[in-house]
Amino acid sequence: MPEGGIGASVKRKEDFRFLTGRGNYTDDEVRAGQLYAHMLRSPHGHAALGSIDISKAAAAPGVVCVLTGADADADGIGGLPCGWGITSKDGSPMAEPKWPIIAQGKARYVGEVVAAVIAETAEQAADAAELVEIGYQALDAAAVTETAHLDGTPQIHDEAPNNLCFDWDFPAPEAADAVDAAFRAAAHTARLQLVNQRIIPHSMEPRAAVAEYDKGDEKLTLYCTAQAAHAMRLLLGAFVLNQPEHKFRVVAPDVGGGFGSKVAPYAEYAIICWASRRLERPVRWLGERAECFVTDAHGRDHVTEVELALDGDGRFTGLRVNTVANMGAYLSAFAPLIPTYLYATLFAGQYTTPAICCNVKAVFTNTSPVDALRGAGRPEATYLLERVIDEAAQATGIDPVEIRRRNFIAADAFPYQTPVALLYDSGAYERALDIALERADWSGFGARKSASEADGKMRGIGIAAPIEATGAAPSAIAGQLGARAGLYESAQVRFNATGTVTVFAGTHNHGQGHETTFAQLVTDKLGVPLENVEVVEGDTDRAVMGMGTYGSRSLSVGGSAIDRAMDKIIDKGKKIASHLLEASVDDIEFDSGTFTVSGTDRTIGIGEVAFAAYVPHNYPLEELEPGLDEQAFFDPVNFNFPFASYVCEVEIDPETGTVSVERFTAVDDVGNIVNPMIVEGQVHGGLAHGIGQALMEGAVFDETGQPLTGSLMDYTLPRADTVPSFDLDHTVTPCPMNPLGAKGVGEIGAIGAPPAAVNAIVDALRPLGVNHVDMPVTSQSVWQAIQSAKAS
Amino acid sequence: MYDFNYRKASSVGDAVSAVTGAEDGRFLAGGMTIIPTIKQRLAKPSDLVDLAGIDGLAGISVSGGVVEIGGMARHAEVNASAAVADAIPALAQLAGGIGDPQVRNRGTIGGSIANNDPAADYPAAVVGLGATVHTNRREIAGDAFFTGMFETALEDGELVTKVSFPVPSKAAYMKFPNPASRYAIVGVFVAATAGGPRVAVTGAGPCVFRVAEMEQALGGSFAPEAVADIKIGDGDLNSDIHASAEYRAHLVTVMAKRAVARANG
Amino acid sequence: MTSTVSMTVNGKQVSAECEGRTLLVQYLREKLALTGTHVGCDTSQCGACVVHVDGISVKSCTLLAHQAEGADVVTIEGLADGDTLHPMQEAFRENHALQCGFCTPGMVMSAIDMVNRHDTLDEKTVRHQLEGNLCRCTGYHNIVKAILAAHPVMKGAA
């Protein structure tokens, strides 16, 4: 068996390229004769467009054309589609107003494209954009999440009275009765009003795209920053551009981070594709960071009331959640899914709460559209649950650790059916908690707190036990819930004649290390040396139709498809080997790259088998096709459920309100692990993202919809000196639902870190009478909380 | 980004005539503010006149109880200067907290004070130490140099050639940074100077200012307790999403107290 | 108005026609096709564009090409010797200090300058010295580890 199979911390195959400046990102693609697009964007949150005069811009030096919303209509260009439908509690479908690629009639958020200028150089396009004259008439805006659906609020879309997109009850109307009964019988209750604030994705690579239309074969090629090339092609081709799939190639080359924000089709991509088709020249667009701040789909933005009922023993008996979720000005591709089925289905957490109900009102506002962002719904669910549990610990006088223990789903209770639709696959929650407490030296906290106090500081410790549903998705179930696409994954495993292997996968690597991890699967199962395996992703002309990378699905769904394809390779290989070894196929065994006639020393390597398959001189051609190249699709039977226990310890300077994360311990269980080094890296990144949300990040709009955090001068990203080093450990509870036993890992850190951090902060402040501080918990908000507590 | 003419000046005189002779000429020192500003189309100068090639603008020297820093001295040079660290450690430390390492490698003291960003660090040192700003035309007292938000006493065609800081008996700078931009939400420079205690505040208001009440109190006793209960009014202070005027006023007291403690070692 | 700007980039003499406004990063990416240096923001904060100019790390998005006239510029493409990585590159690889790779060139260039400027380094100093470089993938944990690992190697090799 070659080295580097499952379980090895193999150094990444892709690193040499990135470390030597040889990465190939979208903006590195250069095309002869290329034009540059500049998007003119609305400076208003809500405005009627009035007259649009492009004549001066069109006559400016270097300008090739100026495109408006009316041009798009005239050319039959469609609106940006939404990939998920939600039905309101009264049975009506969600309001789904058209999202034109260039604003028509009104602009509904700052940053919406109102005209596109295409010119010979980027600077000429930008210069000319200043000459477009638009007779804006500013309108009153609806920019505040909690009030957007109230009477008297300015209306954004005719199709959405009271700015309401949907009003959704879950799991069913009867559930509320059971929850009401639990509250009537409760010995204790806990309640919190909290905000899960809007955050901005900020992948380090700005969004970018290059479109090239070849009139010769009527084929359009789009290079873009995408996490899901096939989905991008399907959505843009079928719904927006009317470009047939077989005449449309989408390539997502190296992509500099996504975090969910590079899944949806964006207006700019449609505009440059359309422009390239009109002009028969390549057209490129590179997002400036300021543009990305307002147009990359934002995440979160919930206002929630959560209530937990408990019996006299501190057992959870009922959970009630009411949320207003902000969709932004239009429905981005998966926006409706996030505050519904990715959210409310996680309200059980790691606990046995028998009765759960929720209502979610989704509203339109004059703000940037919202979509998936690292965790997408699951952070919001975990945050409210883990926060209200700490509040319940106070109400009952039970220690926060003990109250969680008392309510954990037992390790022998799996598969476990929650009251919110999901069937948990496997788990051992208390074990992870025990390890986390031990590593975090939970029992030594008192001494550390005393030391902080002697230094004039306050200290707090907090815990969170997150769970998430990853591995989207069983397609049939997703379809019942409103998905407008399948959610399987695909792979093709191709032996080349000389014994090397190329894997074509429908997922996409934008930092997750697929080129290495997927190759390890091949090394492990087929015995091919790691350096002889190449993974190809992100090109619709090369890879099989797959659904892409998001929702921590790539290994458990995509990796499983690779595994299935390798099963087919082995099956066929056995037939070839049986011919070459002159034995019955039933007697052929395969292990570590070698076919053996059972009970003999007659063997043949898989490389030789592959060679025979491509040079079939001695080959059973009458029974078997030549070649060794197999493809598989994998549609999971269920989601999978990674879980964790996190302990966060903070120190607060009470004079300034400054919070510093002093210690962070994370014990994750993501099922079987292929590359521990890569898994740890995913956890590190998720934790930093979560600490960012807890302490720093927050998109702020004023009442007119004007963003107040439109650049890195005002939007705080975690930096090296504002996040700690992390202490990691893991347990392994294999997932029984996929052949690899794997669960997702990309998001769990971002899901669990915010409640762990806020619980720690509230723990520190509780002696002052503070029981909640909304995120981001900045110095100013802590200082204000202390002042308010002192005043009351 | 709008285009402009780039000119590299060979002497101060050459630079001044290039700027004054242009339609809308601007000096280019480190460029750490003006280049991003032009990139964002917030400024449209016709000419940028680079001062980097002019001999004699960049040195650092310490003698006779005065630290002299050339207008083109980079923040990193001031931060790394053993002579500065020895004479006025607070000044070296302040320079080491501006922006980030790459900004410090390019940004200059002359450019910083000529820009007079209300949240910049150097104005606090210039005022807090009672420095003198030397230009190609005259000497300007630090107290008279900063005249308002992004406004200074500099006239058209006038450029900062050096800044001279009298060495105090002790001094310290405490900065409470904006978590996003790392500029000062509040920065307080305190110094015990020959002319008495000085307390200069940056970041909190539209322009650097001194706090007379604190200076008086420190004149009585140069101790943290002397300023710990002195609250400044928040009526004229900045207010934004990161810090209300009230919070800034509070931070001025806290940072002043901590700066005095640090100055006392 | 354009004029010729010449400099040494990764040991090679180069020159190209530039406008006044041409940034060093544009010169590198567009004139020289050295696309390893990235643009990640427009406010000079992310550090994806960091290169060395006369041995000092600078943000090439905030320097005019003209300002680098005659300078000795090193970019991420100029570090490795064929297949042999620079010790800092090797430390990043060994410690999994990169994921999507976009911030990596700037991180590596800043990290090398940091090591050059510090006889000793500890975690706190490394974290503070990295304040001009943003990463969204790694949580910085492994970047810090890599720099601390590369420091003795680079100092030993010097």
mmCIF file of C-alpha atoms in Angstrom, chain A residues 122-123 126-127 130 288 457 653-658 700 708-709 711-717 719 721-722 778-780 783-784 787, chain B residues 1-3 39-41 44 99-100 117 176 178-183 240-248 250-251 254-255 257-258:
data_model
loop_
_atom_site.group_PDB
_atom_site.id
_atom_site.type_symbol
_atom_site.label_atom_id
_atom_site.label_comp_id
_atom_site.label_asym_id
_atom_site.label_seq_id
_atom_site.Cartn_x
_atom_site.Cartn_y
_atom_site.Cartn_z
ATOM 1 C CA ALA A 122 -11.145 49.137 -17.167
ATOM 2 C CA GLU A 123 -10.333 52.796 -16.568
ATOM 3 C CA ALA A 126 -15.084 53.483 -15.042
ATOM 4 C CA ASP A 127 -14.549 56.985 -16.424
ATOM 5 C CA GLU A 130 -19.572 58.704 -14.374
ATOM 6 C CA GLU A 288 -13.549 45.977 -6.401
ATOM 7 C CA LYS A 457 -10.021 42.283 34.710
ATOM 8 C CA ASP A 653 -11.188 44.996 30.586
ATOM 9 C CA PRO A 654 -14.066 46.615 32.463
ATOM 10 C CA GLU A 655 -12.728 50.127 31.936
ATOM 11 C CA THR A 656 -12.753 49.936 28.152
ATOM 12 C CA GLY A 657 -15.068 46.985 27.559
ATOM 13 C CA THR A 658 -12.423 45.228 25.507
ATOM 14 C CA VAL A 700 -24.814 48.022 9.513
ATOM 15 C CA LEU A 708 -22.226 52.099 7.139
ATOM 16 C CA THR A 709 -19.769 49.220 6.951
ATOM 17 C CA SER A 711 -15.109 48.857 3.590
ATOM 18 C CA LEU A 712 -12.423 47.316 5.740
ATOM 19 C CA MET A 713 -12.091 50.721 7.378
ATOM 20 C CA ASP A 714 -15.399 50.085 9.151
ATOM 21 C CA TYR A 715 -16.146 46.377 8.887
ATOM 22 C CA THR A 716 -13.948 44.489 11.320
ATOM 23 C CA LEU A 717 -12.494 41.223 10.115
ATOM 24 C CA ARG A 719 -6.880 39.536 12.231
ATOM 25 C CA ASP A 721 -3.865 39.496 16.744
ATOM 26 C CA THR A 722 -7.587 39.322 17.526
ATOM 27 C CA THR A 778 -17.628 45.019 20.720
ATOM 28 C CA SER A 779 -15.765 47.007 23.319
ATOM 29 C CA GLN A 780 -18.395 49.668 23.080
ATOM 30 C CA TRP A 783 -18.903 49.081 28.089
ATOM 31 C CA GLN A 784 -22.500 50.143 27.520
ATOM 32 C CA GLN A 787 -22.837 51.199 32.354
ATOM 33 C CA MET B 1 -8.632 55.848 -10.528
ATOM 34 C CA TYR B 2 -8.230 59.053 -12.457
ATOM 35 C CA ASP B 3 -5.001 59.577 -14.300
ATOM 36 C CA LYS B 39 -7.958 54.936 -6.260
ATOM 37 C CA GLN B 40 -11.427 55.387 -4.838
ATOM 38 C CA ARG B 41 -11.979 58.403 -7.089
ATOM 39 C CA LYS B 44 -8.545 64.024 -8.840
ATOM 40 C CA GLY B 99 -1.253 51.258 10.356
ATOM 41 C CA ASP B 100 0.526 47.976 9.768
ATOM 42 C CA ASP B 117 -6.531 62.800 9.591
ATOM 43 C CA PHE B 176 -7.462 52.683 21.669
ATOM 44 C CA ASN B 178 -10.634 51.281 15.797
ATOM 45 C CA PRO B 179 -10.906 47.510 15.462
ATOM 46 C CA ALA B 180 -11.462 47.714 11.697
ATOM 47 C CA SER B 181 -9.175 50.457 10.431
ATOM 48 C CA ARG B 182 -6.702 50.459 13.328
ATOM 49 C CA TYR B 183 -6.728 54.243 13.343
ATOM 50 C CA ASP B 240 -19.716 56.614 14.731
ATOM 51 C CA ILE B 241 -20.733 52.974 14.763
ATOM 52 C CA HIS B 242 -17.575 52.030 16.630
ATOM 53 C CA ALA B 243 -17.737 54.599 19.397
ATOM 54 C CA SER B 244 -20.289 57.118 20.529
ATOM 55 C CA ALA B 245 -19.134 60.534 21.708
ATOM 56 C CA GLU B 246 -19.920 59.452 25.256
ATOM 57 C CA TYR B 247 -17.751 56.338 24.940
ATOM 58 C CA ARG B 248 -14.948 58.361 23.379
ATOM 59 C CA HIS B 250 -14.798 58.010 28.685
ATOM 60 C CA LEU B 251 -11.892 56.495 26.760
ATOM 61 C CA VAL B 254 -8.968 55.931 30.639
ATOM 62 C CA MET B 255 -6.241 56.323 28.029
ATOM 63 C CA LYS B 257 -4.704 57.648 33.038
ATOM 64 C CA ARG B 258 -2.938 54.689 31.441
#
